[in-house]
Amino acid sequence: MDVEKQDERKLVRALLHGEVRALETFYRHYALRLGSFIRQRVVSAQDAEEILQDSLLSALDSFVLFSGKSSLFTWLCGIARHEISDYYRKRTIKSVVFSRLPFVEGFVSRALEPDAKLMRKEYEKRVRRALELILPHYREMLELKYMDGLTVAEIARRLGMSFKACESALVRARRAFSLAYEES
């Protein structure tokens, strides 16, 4: 299967039918280019790789929506843009939620209006509830990553996992947290 010779819609149809060769062709043809697109927008190579994997997984889940109006690569870049936006949004939220600077917390609390304080308390309560709802090993991984500030490699060593297994588990833990947060 060569993408240059084959219509992208046929490739997508083959992917929707679960053809392994189509998946191999898709990955071989688009992963490197999409990774380059993402790395131009995200500083951390590790985060860029995670966003690439999330983008490819999202694409696999969404191929049924591909209309062919734009090129497949343009469509993939749109998915990647959403994943990058989510990455920066989550990074901002994490820095607020998992802040380790208590003196800043006190300053911010005094500066906030009563309604804003109430909103922040509600937000923190939802975060705590979401953490309670997810599996204990996911909670532990998120706490090690965002509260203790450990790297993926350090978490993997501490938990006796390979780097890749830890990285994948963290992706699942973040997704579980996001779902639990939305439900709480």
Short mmCIF file of C-alpha atoms in Angstrom, two decimals:
data_model
loop_
_atom_site.label_atom_id
_atom_site.label_comp_id
_atom_site.label_asym_id
_atom_site.label_seq_id
_atom_site.Cartn_x
_atom_site.Cartn_y
_atom_site.Cartn_z
CA MET A 1 0.00 0.00 0.00
CA ASP A 2 1.60 3.23 -1.10
CA VAL A 3 -0.21 6.40 -0.02
CA GLU A 4 1.09 8.36 -3.04
CA LYS A 5 -0.61 5.88 -5.37
CA GLN A 6 -3.68 5.23 -3.31
CA ASP A 7 -6.55 7.51 -2.60
CA GLU A 8 -6.59 8.63 1.06
CA ARG A 9 -10.23 7.64 1.37
CA LYS A 10 -9.31 4.07 0.43
CA LEU A 11 -6.60 4.11 3.08
CA VAL A 12 -9.11 5.36 5.65
CA ARG A 13 -11.64 2.69 4.59
CA ALA A 14 -8.95 0.04 4.96
CA LEU A 15 -8.12 1.40 8.41
CA LEU A 16 -11.79 1.32 9.37
CA HIS A 17 -11.89 -2.34 8.30
CA GLY A 18 -8.94 -3.07 10.58
CA GLU A 19 -6.41 -3.93 7.89
CA VAL A 20 -2.99 -4.24 9.51
CA ARG A 21 -1.10 -3.23 6.35
CA ALA A 22 -3.17 -0.05 6.16
CA LEU A 23 -2.25 0.75 9.75
CA GLU A 24 1.43 0.16 9.01
CA THR A 25 1.21 2.38 5.93
CA PHE A 26 -0.63 5.07 7.85
CA TYR A 27 1.94 5.10 10.66
CA ARG A 28 4.95 4.93 8.33
CA HIS A 29 3.65 7.75 6.14
CA TYR A 30 2.24 10.16 8.72
CA ALA A 31 3.83 9.63 12.16
CA LEU A 32 7.18 11.24 11.35
CA ARG A 33 5.62 14.26 9.61
CA LEU A 34 3.02 14.74 12.33
CA GLY A 35 5.71 14.39 15.01
CA SER A 36 7.70 17.14 13.33
CA PHE A 37 4.60 19.35 13.20
CA ILE A 38 4.05 18.82 16.94
CA ARG A 39 7.72 19.31 17.94
CA GLN A 40 7.64 22.74 16.30
CA ARG A 41 4.94 23.72 18.79
CA VAL A 42 5.98 21.89 21.99
CA VAL A 43 9.37 22.39 23.64
CA SER A 44 9.63 19.10 25.52
CA ALA A 45 10.51 16.18 23.24
CA GLN A 46 8.92 13.78 25.72
CA ASP A 47 5.66 15.76 25.78
CA ALA A 48 5.72 16.06 21.98
CA GLU A 49 6.00 12.27 21.71
CA GLU A 50 3.08 11.82 24.09
CA ILE A 51 1.00 14.33 22.10
CA LEU A 52 1.91 12.48 18.89
CA GLN A 53 0.68 9.19 20.36
CA ASP A 54 -2.51 10.83 21.65
CA SER A 55 -3.08 12.44 18.23
CA LEU A 56 -2.63 9.16 16.39
CA LEU A 57 -4.95 7.36 18.81
CA SER A 58 -7.55 10.13 18.44
CA ALA A 59 -7.26 9.85 14.67
CA LEU A 60 -7.80 6.09 14.81
CA ASP A 61 -10.92 6.68 16.90
CA SER A 62 -12.17 9.40 14.54
CA PHE A 63 -11.49 8.06 11.04
CA VAL A 64 -15.20 7.55 10.57
CA LEU A 65 -15.47 11.37 10.57
CA PHE A 66 -12.83 11.91 7.87
CA SER A 67 -14.66 13.37 4.88
CA GLY A 68 -11.75 13.81 2.50
CA LYS A 69 -12.45 17.54 2.06
CA SER A 70 -8.90 18.28 3.19
CA SER A 71 -5.83 16.10 2.90
CA LEU A 72 -5.42 13.42 5.51
CA PHE A 73 -2.30 15.17 6.83
CA THR A 74 -4.18 18.47 7.20
CA TRP A 75 -6.92 16.62 9.08
CA LEU A 76 -4.29 14.99 11.33
CA CYS A 77 -2.72 18.39 12.01
CA GLY A 78 -6.14 19.63 13.15
CA ILE A 79 -6.34 16.75 15.63
CA ALA A 80 -2.78 17.47 16.77
CA ARG A 81 -3.65 21.16 17.28
CA HIS A 82 -6.47 20.13 19.61
CA GLU A 83 -4.14 17.78 21.51
CA ILE A 84 -1.53 20.56 21.79
CA SER A 85 -4.18 22.97 23.09
CA ASP A 86 -5.26 20.36 25.65
CA TYR A 87 -1.62 19.90 26.64
CA TYR A 88 -1.10 23.61 27.33
CA ARG A 89 -4.47 23.94 29.07
CA LYS A 90 -3.76 20.95 31.31
CA ARG A 91 -0.25 22.20 32.02
CA THR A 92 -1.67 25.51 33.22
CA ILE A 93 -4.27 23.77 35.38
CA LYS A 94 -1.64 21.43 36.82
CA SER A 95 0.58 24.31 37.81
CA VAL A 96 -2.32 25.83 39.75
CA VAL A 97 -3.68 22.62 41.25
CA PHE A 98 -0.37 21.05 42.16
CA SER A 99 1.43 24.22 43.20
CA ARG A 100 4.05 23.60 45.84
CA LEU A 101 4.41 27.25 46.87
CA PRO A 102 2.34 27.78 50.01
CA PHE A 103 3.37 31.43 50.41
CA VAL A 104 1.94 32.19 46.96
CA GLU A 105 -1.24 30.35 47.91
CA GLY A 106 -1.71 32.65 50.92
CA PHE A 107 -1.10 35.75 48.83
CA VAL A 108 -3.52 34.61 46.12
CA SER A 109 -6.17 33.65 48.67
CA ARG A 110 -6.10 37.12 50.23
CA ALA A 111 -6.21 38.77 46.82
CA LEU A 112 -9.19 36.78 45.58
CA GLU A 113 -12.73 37.95 46.07
CA PRO A 114 -15.05 35.77 48.19
CA ASP A 115 -16.74 34.33 45.07
CA ALA A 116 -13.38 33.49 43.52
CA LYS A 117 -12.25 31.85 46.77
CA LEU A 118 -15.41 29.77 46.78
CA MET A 119 -14.82 28.76 43.15
CA ARG A 120 -11.24 27.77 43.94
CA LYS A 121 -12.36 25.71 46.95
CA GLU A 122 -14.95 23.99 44.78
CA TYR A 123 -12.30 23.37 42.13
CA GLU A 124 -9.90 21.89 44.70
CA LYS A 125 -12.71 19.74 46.11
CA ARG A 126 -13.46 18.40 42.60
CA VAL A 127 -9.77 17.62 42.09
CA ARG A 128 -9.62 15.72 45.41
CA ARG A 129 -12.84 13.87 44.54
CA ALA A 130 -11.51 12.97 41.10
CA LEU A 131 -8.29 11.66 42.63
CA GLU A 132 -10.34 9.53 45.04
CA LEU A 133 -12.38 8.09 42.15
CA ILE A 134 -9.47 6.83 40.07
CA LEU A 135 -7.59 3.60 40.67
CA PRO A 136 -5.07 3.82 43.53
CA HIS A 137 -2.05 3.12 41.29
CA TYR A 138 -3.15 5.92 38.91
CA ARG A 139 -3.55 8.27 41.87
CA GLU A 140 -0.07 7.31 43.11
CA MET A 141 1.46 7.94 39.69
CA LEU A 142 -0.19 11.35 39.35
CA GLU A 143 0.89 12.34 42.85
CA LEU A 144 4.48 11.26 42.13
CA LYS A 145 4.47 13.19 38.86
CA TYR A 146 2.67 16.38 39.80
CA MET A 147 2.95 16.71 43.56
CA ASP A 148 6.41 15.24 44.07
CA GLY A 149 7.72 16.50 40.72
CA LEU A 150 9.33 13.21 39.68
CA THR A 151 10.21 12.53 36.06
CA VAL A 152 8.70 9.61 34.18
CA ALA A 153 12.03 7.77 34.46
CA GLU A 154 12.10 8.29 38.25
CA ILE A 155 8.51 7.10 38.61
CA ALA A 156 9.26 4.04 36.48
CA ARG A 157 12.26 3.17 38.66
CA ARG A 158 10.32 3.70 41.88
CA LEU A 159 7.40 1.55 40.70
CA GLY A 160 9.55 -1.10 39.02
CA MET A 161 8.21 -0.43 35.52
CA SER A 162 9.83 0.16 32.16
CA PHE A 163 9.92 3.76 30.97
CA LYS A 164 7.45 3.06 28.15
CA ALA A 165 5.04 1.17 30.43
CA CYS A 166 5.17 4.03 32.93
CA GLU A 167 4.63 6.61 30.20
CA SER A 168 1.60 4.70 28.90
CA ALA A 169 0.22 4.23 32.40
CA LEU A 170 0.57 7.98 33.03
CA VAL A 171 -1.42 8.69 29.87
CA ARG A 172 -4.15 6.35 31.11
CA ALA A 173 -3.98 7.90 34.59
CA ARG A 174 -4.43 11.39 33.14
CA ARG A 175 -7.38 10.22 31.07
CA ALA A 176 -8.93 8.52 34.10
CA PHE A 177 -8.42 11.70 36.12
CA SER A 178 -10.00 13.82 33.37
CA LEU A 179 -13.05 11.56 33.18
CA ALA A 180 -13.38 11.45 36.97
CA TYR A 181 -13.00 15.22 37.15
CA GLU A 182 -15.77 15.70 34.59
CA GLU A 183 -18.03 13.36 36.58
CA SER A 184 -17.31 14.98 39.96
#
